[in-house]
Amino acid sequence: MELVKAKTALLSVYDKTGLIELARALRKHGIKIYASGGTCQALRDAKIEVTEAQELTKTPEAFHGRMKTLSFPLMSGILFRREAPEDLQTVEALGITPVDIVAVNFYPFPTTPVAELPVDLIDIGGPCLLRAAAKNFASTVSLVSPDDYLDFAKELDRHQGATSLEFRKDQARKTYQATCEYDQRIFSAFTAEETIPLRYGENPHQEARITKDHSSMGIPHALQLQGKEMSYNNYLDADQAWMLMSELVLHVEGKQECSALVVKHGNPCGIAITSTLKEALGLAIEGDPISAFGGIVALSKTVNEETAQLLTEKFYEIILAPDFDGEALKILQAKKNLRLLKIPLYSAEDFKKMGPKHLSLVGGELSCQRDLGADHEFTLVGGKSWPAKFHDQRLFMFGSLAVKAIKSNAICLVGKKDKALVLAGMGAGNPNRVLSLQEAARQAKNSSLSIPMGELVLFSDAFFPFKDSIELAHENGISWIVEPGGSIKDQEVIAAANSLSLGLIFTGRRHFNH
């Protein structure tokens, strides 16, 4: 443990919490205090002996406070190497005062985006002084937070006015963490293209806003052709809808096909891929017409007149599409509040550019790589052999994309209506998988799509932990199940599928979605 006796300290703090106690701890051990501006005045008001920082900087404050503590003499007093004879000679020759302790905190730059960039709250001198002290932790103490003042005072008492190398190094670590976080806040302010207040948040009593980044990609950058202002929930659902639509086009939709889907409260309640846009929209609505009311519609092709006419028959919040032709716009303009968003489909390159998902927590933030792409490996592990109609894996990729877009626990039933691929039923967001399966089966049975249950394929976002779901699927007439596998009771589940002659397929990929 290398102890270094402290003789001088520089204090320059915006947040004056604990300042007086810190100064008294320094004076208790005979440490001379230099302070800048308001810090100096606060110490004088408390009758604490202090010298103005100008004695170190050799220059007055200037430019309305933009230049206070930055200077060659002061930075030299922090950075010179106490163990290097040539540095000691230079310090003496130049009349530089050594600075052993630097206690600084920063101007309060906003932690959330604001309409106008507050450049005068970008602290320059504070981070420079602290980084210099942290770099020279072999000899110098950096104090970046009032939370550390008490431990520092105890350290001085423990070593009769000296500090240990371990303490100084730990303070250096805290300093670089603080300067990193401070710079990140400033960076975020510069890279935030625009912050827009929204009418309200998830509910009317909550405030909300959206911040656009500098990219040109995504729902925040979509061109709104008409309709009311986008809401917080609109942005969430539209983002979900366009991600799913773009993946369907990229992985499943054929060149001569069109796709349509409806999202409500973060879940796709209808999906269809077929030969015309109007037919795809009709089938997506048929999957769950009650839930489709007030939903968000996404379409993979330019909206034409006949599709627009169908869109006027129900209330929808938003229509998302790559484009709208002139006749379609004329028809849809009759619904003045209907939001029309023109947005290009995401390409394979766009998906590669997408960063992780972020979720704010109290006290932190989670980030997670996005769950992108369709499943491509389907291994038959139990039950009957592959039927000819399943040799085309498009239905399986369609189902895998649908189920991963549904909130966990997620179950969906997909199948073919003539040549169209459709979502026939889904269960979402339940705390157990059996409830989601019951919901999906009930919806599929009541759907006007009228696809026999034995012709549907059940997809689960995660493995079945028990055979009860296999038995329930069989009771509802379901013949085929696709799930990730991976349960410790996989063999029990496979045995149940075999005994019931129910086809069981493993993908090896889980798709939880919270």
Short mmCIF file of C-alpha atoms in Angstrom, two decimals:
data_model
loop_
_atom_site.label_atom_id
_atom_site.label_comp_id
_atom_site.label_asym_id
_atom_site.label_seq_id
_atom_site.Cartn_x
_atom_site.Cartn_y
_atom_site.Cartn_z
CA MET A 1 0.00 0.00 0.00
CA GLU A 2 1.76 3.18 -1.21
CA LEU A 3 0.71 6.15 0.93
CA VAL A 4 0.88 9.69 -0.47
CA LYS A 5 0.60 12.68 1.85
CA ALA A 6 -1.73 15.36 0.47
CA LYS A 7 -0.85 19.04 0.83
CA THR A 8 -3.14 20.84 -1.61
CA ALA A 9 -6.66 20.40 -2.96
CA LEU A 10 -8.66 22.04 -5.74
CA LEU A 11 -12.43 22.26 -5.21
CA SER A 12 -14.76 23.31 -8.05
CA VAL A 13 -18.27 21.92 -7.67
CA TYR A 14 -21.68 22.70 -9.12
CA ASP A 15 -23.43 20.40 -6.65
CA LYS A 16 -22.36 21.74 -3.27
CA THR A 17 -23.79 18.83 -1.29
CA GLY A 18 -21.24 17.90 1.41
CA LEU A 19 -18.85 20.66 0.33
CA ILE A 20 -18.44 22.21 3.77
CA GLU A 21 -17.86 18.84 5.45
CA LEU A 22 -15.27 17.96 2.77
CA ALA A 23 -13.44 21.24 3.26
CA ARG A 24 -13.36 20.79 7.03
CA ALA A 25 -11.93 17.29 6.61
CA LEU A 26 -9.19 18.75 4.41
CA ARG A 27 -8.36 21.58 6.79
CA LYS A 28 -8.31 19.13 9.72
CA HIS A 29 -5.21 17.62 8.13
CA GLY A 30 -3.62 20.92 7.18
CA ILE A 31 -4.41 20.57 3.45
CA LYS A 32 -4.51 23.92 1.67
CA ILE A 33 -7.71 24.52 -0.32
CA TYR A 34 -7.99 26.30 -3.66
CA ALA A 35 -11.46 26.87 -5.08
CA SER A 36 -13.11 28.51 -8.06
CA GLY A 37 -15.98 31.00 -8.27
CA GLY A 38 -19.10 29.95 -6.41
CA THR A 39 -17.28 27.17 -4.57
CA CYS A 40 -14.82 29.66 -3.16
CA GLN A 41 -17.61 31.97 -2.03
CA ALA A 42 -19.51 29.11 -0.35
CA LEU A 43 -16.41 28.19 1.64
CA ARG A 44 -15.80 31.79 2.67
CA ASP A 45 -19.40 32.10 3.80
CA ALA A 46 -18.75 29.07 6.02
CA LYS A 47 -15.64 30.76 7.46
CA ILE A 48 -13.31 28.14 5.94
CA GLU A 49 -9.85 29.27 4.87
CA VAL A 50 -9.64 29.13 1.07
CA THR A 51 -7.52 30.56 -1.75
CA GLU A 52 -8.94 31.48 -5.15
CA ALA A 53 -8.12 29.03 -7.94
CA GLN A 54 -6.65 31.90 -9.94
CA GLU A 55 -3.55 31.50 -7.78
CA LEU A 56 -3.10 28.14 -9.53
CA THR A 57 -4.30 29.04 -13.01
CA LYS A 58 -2.39 32.35 -13.12
CA THR A 59 -5.27 33.73 -15.22
CA PRO A 60 -8.65 35.33 -14.40
CA GLU A 61 -12.01 33.81 -15.27
CA ALA A 62 -13.19 34.91 -18.75
CA PHE A 63 -15.87 34.59 -21.41
CA HIS A 64 -18.80 34.55 -19.01
CA GLY A 65 -17.36 31.64 -17.09
CA ARG A 66 -16.37 29.49 -20.07
CA MET A 67 -12.75 29.76 -18.97
CA LYS A 68 -12.23 29.22 -15.26
CA THR A 69 -9.81 26.48 -14.32
CA LEU A 70 -8.18 25.30 -17.55
CA SER A 71 -4.58 26.43 -17.75
CA PHE A 72 -1.08 25.07 -18.27
CA PRO A 73 0.06 25.77 -14.68
CA LEU A 74 -2.96 24.08 -13.09
CA MET A 75 -3.00 21.01 -15.34
CA SER A 76 0.76 20.68 -14.85
CA GLY A 77 0.27 20.77 -11.08
CA ILE A 78 -2.08 17.79 -11.36
CA LEU A 79 -0.29 15.74 -14.00
CA PHE A 80 3.41 15.93 -13.19
CA ARG A 81 5.02 12.71 -11.98
CA ARG A 82 6.00 13.05 -8.34
CA GLU A 83 8.52 10.22 -8.65
CA ALA A 84 10.30 11.65 -11.73
CA PRO A 85 13.29 13.93 -10.88
CA GLU A 86 13.05 15.77 -14.22
CA ASP A 87 9.37 16.55 -13.59
CA LEU A 88 10.17 17.86 -10.13
CA GLN A 89 12.87 20.11 -11.59
CA THR A 90 10.44 21.47 -14.20
CA VAL A 91 7.76 22.17 -11.60
CA GLU A 92 10.26 24.13 -9.50
CA ALA A 93 11.66 26.01 -12.48
CA LEU A 94 8.20 27.07 -13.70
CA GLY A 95 6.87 27.91 -10.25
CA ILE A 96 4.04 25.37 -10.51
CA THR A 97 2.04 24.48 -7.39
CA PRO A 98 1.39 20.71 -6.99
CA VAL A 99 -2.30 19.75 -6.70
CA ASP A 100 -2.83 16.49 -4.82
CA ILE A 101 -6.64 16.35 -4.61
CA VAL A 102 -9.20 17.35 -7.23
CA ALA A 103 -12.86 17.47 -6.18
CA VAL A 104 -15.09 18.44 -9.09
CA ASN A 105 -18.61 17.69 -10.27
CA PHE A 106 -20.24 18.69 -13.53
CA TYR A 107 -22.83 21.10 -14.80
CA PRO A 108 -26.19 19.24 -14.79
CA PHE A 109 -26.49 18.33 -18.45
CA PRO A 110 -30.02 16.94 -19.06
CA THR A 111 -30.42 13.17 -18.83
CA THR A 112 -33.39 13.27 -21.20
CA PRO A 113 -33.64 14.90 -24.65
CA VAL A 114 -34.72 18.54 -24.77
CA ALA A 115 -35.94 20.70 -27.62
CA GLU A 116 -32.86 22.97 -27.68
CA LEU A 117 -29.31 21.74 -27.17
CA PRO A 118 -28.07 23.34 -23.88
CA VAL A 119 -24.48 23.99 -24.98
CA ASP A 120 -23.73 26.16 -21.96
CA LEU A 121 -24.29 23.13 -19.73
CA ILE A 122 -21.52 21.18 -21.48
CA ASP A 123 -18.82 21.13 -18.83
CA ILE A 124 -15.30 21.38 -20.29
CA GLY A 125 -13.01 22.19 -17.40
CA GLY A 126 -14.50 19.79 -14.87
CA PRO A 127 -14.02 16.59 -16.88
CA CYS A 128 -10.54 17.70 -17.96
CA LEU A 129 -9.41 18.27 -14.37
CA LEU A 130 -10.86 15.00 -13.15
CA ARG A 131 -9.46 12.96 -16.01
CA ALA A 132 -6.03 14.45 -15.37
CA ALA A 133 -6.21 13.59 -11.66
CA ALA A 134 -7.48 10.08 -12.43
CA LYS A 135 -4.70 9.51 -14.94
CA ASN A 136 -2.16 10.44 -12.27
CA PHE A 137 -3.78 8.23 -9.60
CA ALA A 138 -0.31 7.12 -8.55
CA SER A 139 -0.10 10.44 -6.70
CA THR A 140 -3.41 12.29 -7.03
CA VAL A 141 -6.93 11.79 -5.71
CA SER A 142 -9.98 12.48 -7.91
CA LEU A 143 -13.36 13.01 -6.24
CA VAL A 144 -16.30 13.12 -8.67
CA SER A 145 -19.28 12.63 -6.36
CA PRO A 146 -20.39 13.92 -2.96
CA ASP A 147 -21.19 10.29 -2.18
CA ASP A 148 -17.43 9.68 -1.86
CA TYR A 149 -16.60 12.55 0.52
CA LEU A 150 -17.25 10.62 3.73
CA ASP A 151 -15.08 7.67 2.68
CA PHE A 152 -12.38 10.13 1.66
CA ALA A 153 -12.50 11.84 5.05
CA LYS A 154 -12.17 8.46 6.75
CA GLU A 155 -9.23 7.62 4.47
CA LEU A 156 -7.45 10.82 5.54
CA ASP A 157 -8.10 10.07 9.20
CA ARG A 158 -6.93 6.46 8.79
CA HIS A 159 -3.58 7.52 7.29
CA GLN A 160 -3.01 10.88 9.02
CA GLY A 161 -3.68 13.02 5.95
CA ALA A 162 -2.41 10.51 3.36
CA THR A 163 -4.24 8.24 0.89
CA SER A 164 -3.52 4.71 -0.23
CA LEU A 165 -2.87 3.64 -3.81
CA GLU A 166 -5.89 1.32 -3.60
CA PHE A 167 -8.18 4.23 -2.67
CA ARG A 168 -6.79 6.52 -5.38
CA LYS A 169 -7.14 3.84 -8.05
CA ASP A 170 -10.74 3.13 -7.06
CA GLN A 171 -11.52 6.84 -7.27
CA ALA A 172 -9.93 6.96 -10.72
CA ARG A 173 -12.23 4.16 -11.84
CA LYS A 174 -15.28 6.04 -10.56
CA THR A 175 -14.06 9.17 -12.29
CA TYR A 176 -13.75 7.57 -15.71
CA GLN A 177 -17.16 5.95 -15.29
CA ALA A 178 -18.68 9.34 -14.45
CA THR A 179 -16.98 11.16 -17.35
CA CYS A 180 -18.01 8.37 -19.72
CA GLU A 181 -21.66 8.63 -18.64
CA TYR A 182 -21.53 12.43 -18.88
CA ASP A 183 -20.09 12.31 -22.39
CA GLN A 184 -22.74 9.75 -23.36
CA ARG A 185 -25.48 12.16 -22.29
CA ILE A 186 -23.96 14.87 -24.45
CA PHE A 187 -23.48 12.49 -27.37
CA SER A 188 -27.11 11.41 -27.10
CA ALA A 189 -28.23 15.03 -27.21
CA PHE A 190 -26.23 15.66 -30.38
CA THR A 191 -27.36 12.48 -32.10
CA ALA A 192 -31.01 12.94 -31.19
CA GLU A 193 -32.39 14.44 -34.37
CA GLU A 194 -35.69 15.60 -33.00
CA THR A 195 -37.72 15.20 -29.84
CA ILE A 196 -41.47 15.42 -30.29
CA PRO A 197 -43.94 15.62 -27.40
CA LEU A 198 -46.83 13.19 -27.85
CA ARG A 199 -50.43 13.88 -26.84
CA TYR A 200 -49.99 11.50 -23.94
CA GLY A 201 -48.26 8.26 -23.07
CA GLU A 202 -49.45 4.70 -22.72
CA ASN A 203 -52.43 6.17 -20.84
CA PRO A 204 -53.89 9.71 -20.84
CA HIS A 205 -52.45 10.60 -17.42
CA GLN A 206 -48.87 9.82 -18.57
CA GLU A 207 -46.58 12.19 -20.45
CA ALA A 208 -44.60 10.89 -23.43
CA ARG A 209 -42.38 11.92 -26.30
CA ILE A 210 -40.53 10.31 -29.17
CA THR A 211 -36.94 11.04 -30.14
CA LYS A 212 -35.89 10.42 -33.71
CA ASP A 213 -32.34 9.27 -34.42
CA HIS A 214 -30.19 10.33 -37.38
CA SER A 215 -31.09 7.32 -39.50
CA SER A 216 -33.86 7.46 -42.09
CA MET A 217 -35.19 4.04 -41.10
CA GLY A 218 -38.18 3.03 -39.04
CA ILE A 219 -41.63 4.24 -38.06
CA PRO A 220 -40.39 7.57 -36.58
CA HIS A 221 -39.15 8.48 -40.08
CA ALA A 222 -42.18 7.24 -42.01
CA LEU A 223 -43.99 9.79 -44.16
CA GLN A 224 -47.43 10.46 -42.70
CA LEU A 225 -49.74 11.30 -45.58
CA GLN A 226 -52.84 12.08 -43.52
CA GLY A 227 -54.56 11.52 -40.21
CA LYS A 228 -54.26 12.43 -36.56
CA GLU A 229 -51.00 12.82 -34.69
CA MET A 230 -49.32 9.50 -33.89
CA SER A 231 -49.72 8.36 -30.29
CA TYR A 232 -47.32 6.47 -28.02
CA ASN A 233 -49.23 3.22 -28.51
CA ASN A 234 -49.47 3.85 -32.26
CA TYR A 235 -45.68 3.97 -32.50
CA LEU A 236 -45.28 0.72 -30.55
CA ASP A 237 -47.83 -1.20 -32.61
CA ALA A 238 -46.69 0.24 -35.93
CA ASP A 239 -43.08 -0.71 -35.17
CA GLN A 240 -44.15 -4.27 -34.34
CA ALA A 241 -46.30 -4.50 -37.48
CA TRP A 242 -43.63 -3.28 -39.89
CA MET A 243 -40.91 -5.49 -38.43
CA LEU A 244 -43.12 -8.53 -38.94
CA MET A 245 -44.26 -7.44 -42.40
CA SER A 246 -40.68 -6.88 -43.57
CA GLU A 247 -39.60 -10.32 -42.32
CA LEU A 248 -42.57 -11.99 -44.02
CA VAL A 249 -41.63 -10.37 -47.33
CA LEU A 250 -37.96 -11.21 -46.91
CA HIS A 251 -38.40 -14.86 -45.89
CA VAL A 252 -41.80 -16.10 -47.11
CA GLU A 253 -43.66 -13.92 -49.60
CA GLY A 254 -43.23 -14.94 -53.26
CA LYS A 255 -42.54 -12.47 -56.07
CA GLN A 256 -46.14 -12.59 -57.29
CA GLU A 257 -47.66 -12.53 -53.79
CA CYS A 258 -48.91 -9.89 -51.38
CA SER A 259 -49.01 -9.86 -47.59
CA ALA A 260 -51.32 -8.22 -45.08
CA LEU A 261 -51.45 -8.26 -41.31
CA VAL A 262 -53.29 -6.60 -38.44
CA VAL A 263 -51.66 -5.76 -35.08
CA LYS A 264 -53.58 -4.91 -31.93
CA HIS A 265 -51.93 -4.10 -28.60
CA GLY A 266 -48.59 -5.47 -29.72
CA ASN A 267 -49.88 -8.77 -31.10
CA PRO A 268 -50.64 -9.81 -34.67
CA CYS A 269 -54.29 -10.90 -34.72
CA GLY A 270 -54.44 -11.58 -38.45
CA ILE A 271 -51.83 -12.46 -41.10
CA ALA A 272 -52.20 -13.64 -44.68
CA ILE A 273 -50.06 -14.08 -47.79
CA THR A 274 -51.75 -14.68 -51.15
CA SER A 275 -51.94 -13.50 -54.76
CA THR A 276 -53.67 -10.11 -54.39
CA LEU A 277 -53.46 -7.37 -51.79
CA LYS A 278 -57.23 -7.13 -51.32
CA GLU A 279 -57.52 -10.89 -50.80
CA ALA A 280 -54.61 -10.90 -48.34
CA LEU A 281 -56.22 -8.08 -46.35
CA GLY A 282 -59.59 -9.84 -46.35
CA LEU A 283 -58.06 -13.07 -45.06
CA ALA A 284 -56.04 -11.26 -42.38
CA ILE A 285 -59.23 -9.61 -41.14
CA GLU A 286 -61.17 -12.89 -41.26
CA GLY A 287 -58.64 -14.47 -38.92
CA ASP A 288 -60.04 -12.36 -36.05
CA PRO A 289 -62.46 -9.65 -37.24
CA ILE A 290 -63.36 -8.53 -33.71
CA SER A 291 -59.74 -7.84 -32.74
CA ALA A 292 -59.02 -6.24 -36.13
CA PHE A 293 -61.37 -3.37 -35.27
CA GLY A 294 -59.22 -0.41 -34.19
CA GLY A 295 -56.04 -2.23 -35.14
CA ILE A 296 -53.05 -1.30 -37.25
CA VAL A 297 -52.92 -2.68 -40.78
CA ALA A 298 -49.65 -3.35 -42.61
CA LEU A 299 -49.57 -4.13 -46.33
CA SER A 300 -46.60 -5.28 -48.40
CA LYS A 301 -47.51 -3.62 -51.72
CA THR A 302 -48.77 -0.26 -52.95
CA VAL A 303 -52.35 0.20 -51.78
CA ASN A 304 -54.71 0.24 -54.75
CA GLU A 305 -58.34 1.29 -55.18
CA GLU A 306 -59.99 -2.05 -54.36
CA THR A 307 -57.86 -2.55 -51.24
CA ALA A 308 -58.59 1.00 -50.10
CA GLN A 309 -62.30 0.35 -50.51
CA LEU A 310 -62.05 -2.66 -48.20
CA LEU A 311 -60.14 -0.57 -45.66
CA THR A 312 -63.05 1.87 -45.40
CA GLU A 313 -65.41 -0.83 -44.14
CA LYS A 314 -63.90 -0.94 -40.64
CA PHE A 315 -62.26 1.44 -38.22
CA TYR A 316 -58.45 1.22 -38.17
CA GLU A 317 -55.90 3.41 -36.44
CA ILE A 318 -53.12 3.26 -39.04
CA ILE A 319 -52.45 1.87 -42.50
CA LEU A 320 -48.78 1.10 -43.21
CA ALA A 321 -47.65 0.47 -46.78
CA PRO A 322 -44.72 1.11 -49.14
CA ASP A 323 -47.02 3.46 -51.08
CA PHE A 324 -50.62 4.44 -51.91
CA ASP A 325 -51.82 5.08 -55.44
CA GLY A 326 -53.87 8.15 -56.33
CA GLU A 327 -57.25 6.41 -56.33
CA ALA A 328 -56.56 4.79 -53.00
CA LEU A 329 -55.69 8.16 -51.45
CA LYS A 330 -58.92 9.70 -52.74
CA ILE A 331 -60.94 6.94 -51.10
CA LEU A 332 -59.05 6.96 -47.81
CA GLN A 333 -59.10 10.76 -47.50
CA ALA A 334 -62.77 10.42 -46.57
CA LYS A 335 -61.54 9.06 -43.23
CA LYS A 336 -59.71 12.19 -42.08
CA ASN A 337 -58.48 10.77 -38.80
CA LEU A 338 -57.08 7.59 -40.37
CA ARG A 339 -53.29 7.72 -40.31
CA LEU A 340 -51.60 6.70 -43.56
CA LEU A 341 -47.88 5.98 -43.24
CA LYS A 342 -45.70 5.51 -46.30
CA ILE A 343 -42.58 3.54 -45.42
CA PRO A 344 -40.19 1.28 -47.36
CA LEU A 345 -39.90 -2.35 -46.33
CA TYR A 346 -36.77 -3.20 -44.38
CA SER A 347 -34.18 -4.97 -46.48
CA ALA A 348 -31.74 -7.65 -45.37
CA GLU A 349 -29.12 -4.90 -45.06
CA ASP A 350 -31.48 -2.80 -42.96
CA PHE A 351 -31.93 -5.67 -40.51
CA LYS A 352 -28.15 -6.00 -40.20
CA LYS A 353 -27.91 -2.31 -39.26
CA MET A 354 -30.49 -2.53 -36.49
CA GLY A 355 -29.02 -2.23 -33.05
CA PRO A 356 -30.19 -4.10 -29.97
CA LYS A 357 -33.48 -3.55 -28.22
CA HIS A 358 -33.31 -1.42 -25.08
CA LEU A 359 -35.54 -1.46 -22.03
CA SER A 360 -35.30 1.08 -19.25
CA LEU A 361 -35.32 -0.23 -15.69
CA VAL A 362 -35.34 1.58 -12.38
CA GLY A 363 -31.63 1.82 -11.75
CA GLY A 364 -30.42 0.53 -15.10
CA GLU A 365 -31.09 -0.46 -18.66
CA LEU A 366 -31.33 -3.80 -20.42
CA SER A 367 -30.24 -4.33 -24.00
CA CYS A 368 -30.77 -7.43 -26.10
CA GLN A 369 -29.92 -8.49 -29.62
CA ARG A 370 -33.06 -8.60 -31.77
CA ASP A 371 -34.67 -11.95 -32.54
CA LEU A 372 -34.47 -11.77 -36.31
CA GLY A 373 -35.13 -14.25 -39.10
CA ALA A 374 -37.36 -17.26 -39.60
CA ASP A 375 -36.61 -20.75 -38.38
CA HIS A 376 -35.16 -22.96 -41.13
CA GLU A 377 -34.47 -26.27 -39.37
CA PHE A 378 -37.51 -28.44 -38.70
CA THR A 379 -36.76 -31.88 -37.29
CA LEU A 380 -39.50 -34.49 -37.05
CA VAL A 381 -39.05 -36.12 -33.61
CA GLY A 382 -42.34 -37.88 -33.00
CA GLY A 383 -45.66 -39.04 -34.36
CA LYS A 384 -46.54 -39.59 -37.97
CA SER A 385 -44.41 -39.10 -41.07
CA TRP A 386 -44.26 -35.92 -43.12
CA PRO A 387 -47.33 -35.36 -45.33
CA ALA A 388 -46.76 -34.20 -48.88
CA LYS A 389 -48.33 -30.80 -48.23
CA PHE A 390 -45.62 -29.96 -45.67
CA HIS A 391 -42.71 -30.52 -48.02
CA ASP A 392 -42.94 -26.79 -48.84
CA GLN A 393 -41.30 -25.24 -45.79
CA ARG A 394 -42.85 -21.81 -46.42
CA LEU A 395 -45.73 -22.66 -44.09
CA PHE A 396 -43.25 -23.51 -41.34
CA MET A 397 -41.27 -20.30 -41.81
CA PHE A 398 -44.55 -18.37 -41.88
CA GLY A 399 -45.56 -19.96 -38.56
CA SER A 400 -42.18 -19.33 -36.96
CA LEU A 401 -42.34 -15.63 -37.85
CA ALA A 402 -45.91 -15.34 -36.61
CA VAL A 403 -45.30 -16.98 -33.24
CA LYS A 404 -42.19 -14.95 -32.44
CA ALA A 405 -44.17 -11.75 -33.00
CA ILE A 406 -46.77 -12.77 -30.40
CA LYS A 407 -46.25 -11.96 -26.72
CA SER A 408 -45.23 -14.93 -24.56
CA ASN A 409 -46.53 -17.39 -23.70
CA ALA A 410 -47.38 -17.58 -27.40
CA ILE A 411 -49.27 -20.20 -29.37
CA CYS A 412 -50.45 -19.78 -32.95
CA LEU A 413 -52.25 -21.95 -35.46
CA VAL A 414 -51.38 -21.46 -39.12
CA GLY A 415 -52.50 -23.16 -42.28
CA LYS A 416 -53.53 -22.79 -45.90
CA LYS A 417 -56.79 -21.34 -47.17
CA ASP A 418 -56.71 -22.55 -50.76
CA LYS A 419 -53.23 -21.29 -51.74
CA ALA A 420 -53.02 -18.55 -49.12
CA LEU A 421 -50.95 -18.80 -45.96
CA VAL A 422 -53.01 -17.59 -42.99
CA LEU A 423 -52.95 -17.16 -39.23
CA ALA A 424 -56.08 -18.98 -38.03
CA GLY A 425 -55.79 -18.48 -34.28
CA MET A 426 -53.44 -17.32 -31.57
CA GLY A 427 -53.11 -17.13 -27.79
CA ALA A 428 -50.87 -14.46 -26.31
CA GLY A 429 -49.41 -13.18 -23.06
CA ASN A 430 -50.72 -15.84 -20.71
CA PRO A 431 -48.73 -16.96 -17.67
CA ASN A 432 -49.04 -20.58 -18.79
CA ARG A 433 -48.93 -22.23 -22.18
CA VAL A 434 -52.16 -24.22 -21.73
CA LEU A 435 -54.24 -21.03 -21.57
CA SER A 436 -52.64 -19.72 -24.77
CA LEU A 437 -53.31 -23.04 -26.52
CA GLN A 438 -56.95 -22.96 -25.42
CA GLU A 439 -57.35 -19.42 -26.74
CA ALA A 440 -55.71 -20.24 -30.07
CA ALA A 441 -57.85 -23.35 -30.58
CA ARG A 442 -61.09 -21.56 -29.68
CA GLN A 443 -60.28 -18.71 -32.05
CA ALA A 444 -59.40 -21.06 -34.91
CA LYS A 445 -62.61 -23.05 -34.44
CA ASN A 446 -64.74 -19.90 -34.48
CA SER A 447 -62.85 -18.22 -37.33
CA SER A 448 -64.69 -17.53 -40.57
CA LEU A 449 -61.60 -18.90 -42.32
CA SER A 450 -63.22 -22.31 -41.66
CA ILE A 451 -60.01 -24.35 -41.91
CA PRO A 452 -60.37 -27.85 -40.37
CA MET A 453 -58.31 -28.13 -37.18
CA GLY A 454 -56.50 -31.18 -38.54
CA GLU A 455 -55.12 -29.09 -41.38
CA LEU A 456 -53.57 -26.48 -39.10
CA VAL A 457 -50.06 -26.49 -37.63
CA LEU A 458 -49.58 -25.37 -34.04
CA PHE A 459 -46.51 -23.27 -33.24
CA SER A 460 -45.26 -22.62 -29.72
CA ASP A 461 -42.68 -19.93 -28.89
CA ALA A 462 -41.07 -22.20 -26.27
CA PHE A 463 -40.96 -25.89 -25.35
CA PHE A 464 -43.84 -27.77 -23.75
CA PRO A 465 -42.70 -28.67 -20.22
CA PHE A 466 -45.38 -31.34 -19.82
CA LYS A 467 -47.45 -33.65 -22.00
CA ASP A 468 -50.71 -31.88 -21.01
CA SER A 469 -50.41 -29.45 -23.92
CA ILE A 470 -49.89 -32.32 -26.36
CA GLU A 471 -53.03 -34.00 -25.05
CA LEU A 472 -54.97 -30.73 -25.22
CA ALA A 473 -53.87 -30.18 -28.81
CA HIS A 474 -55.08 -33.69 -29.69
CA GLU A 475 -58.42 -33.05 -27.97
CA ASN A 476 -58.88 -30.02 -30.21
CA GLY A 477 -58.20 -31.99 -33.37
CA ILE A 478 -54.71 -30.61 -33.97
CA SER A 479 -52.39 -33.02 -35.79
CA TRP A 480 -49.11 -31.12 -36.04
CA ILE A 481 -47.04 -29.23 -33.47
CA VAL A 482 -43.86 -27.21 -33.97
CA GLU A 483 -41.88 -26.18 -30.87
CA PRO A 484 -38.23 -25.49 -29.99
CA GLY A 485 -37.67 -28.55 -27.80
CA GLY A 486 -35.15 -28.40 -25.00
CA SER A 487 -37.27 -29.41 -22.02
CA ILE A 488 -35.96 -31.95 -19.52
CA LYS A 489 -39.22 -33.77 -20.24
CA ASP A 490 -38.85 -33.79 -24.03
CA GLN A 491 -38.95 -37.59 -24.07
CA GLU A 492 -42.24 -37.60 -22.17
CA VAL A 493 -43.68 -35.08 -24.65
CA ILE A 494 -42.41 -37.10 -27.63
CA ALA A 495 -43.90 -40.28 -26.17
CA ALA A 496 -47.27 -38.53 -25.80
CA ALA A 497 -47.11 -37.38 -29.43
CA ASN A 498 -46.29 -40.93 -30.56
CA SER A 499 -49.12 -42.46 -28.55
CA LEU A 500 -51.60 -39.97 -30.05
CA SER A 501 -50.16 -40.18 -33.61
CA LEU A 502 -49.55 -36.46 -33.48
CA GLY A 503 -46.66 -35.04 -35.56
CA LEU A 504 -44.07 -33.28 -33.39
CA ILE A 505 -41.35 -31.11 -34.87
CA PHE A 506 -38.44 -29.41 -33.07
CA THR A 507 -36.74 -26.22 -34.32
CA GLY A 508 -34.04 -25.72 -31.68
CA ARG A 509 -34.83 -21.99 -31.38
CA ARG A 510 -36.92 -20.40 -28.63
CA HIS A 511 -38.79 -17.14 -29.30
CA PHE A 512 -39.80 -15.55 -26.00
CA ASN A 513 -41.23 -12.07 -26.55
CA HIS A 514 -41.94 -9.83 -23.54
#
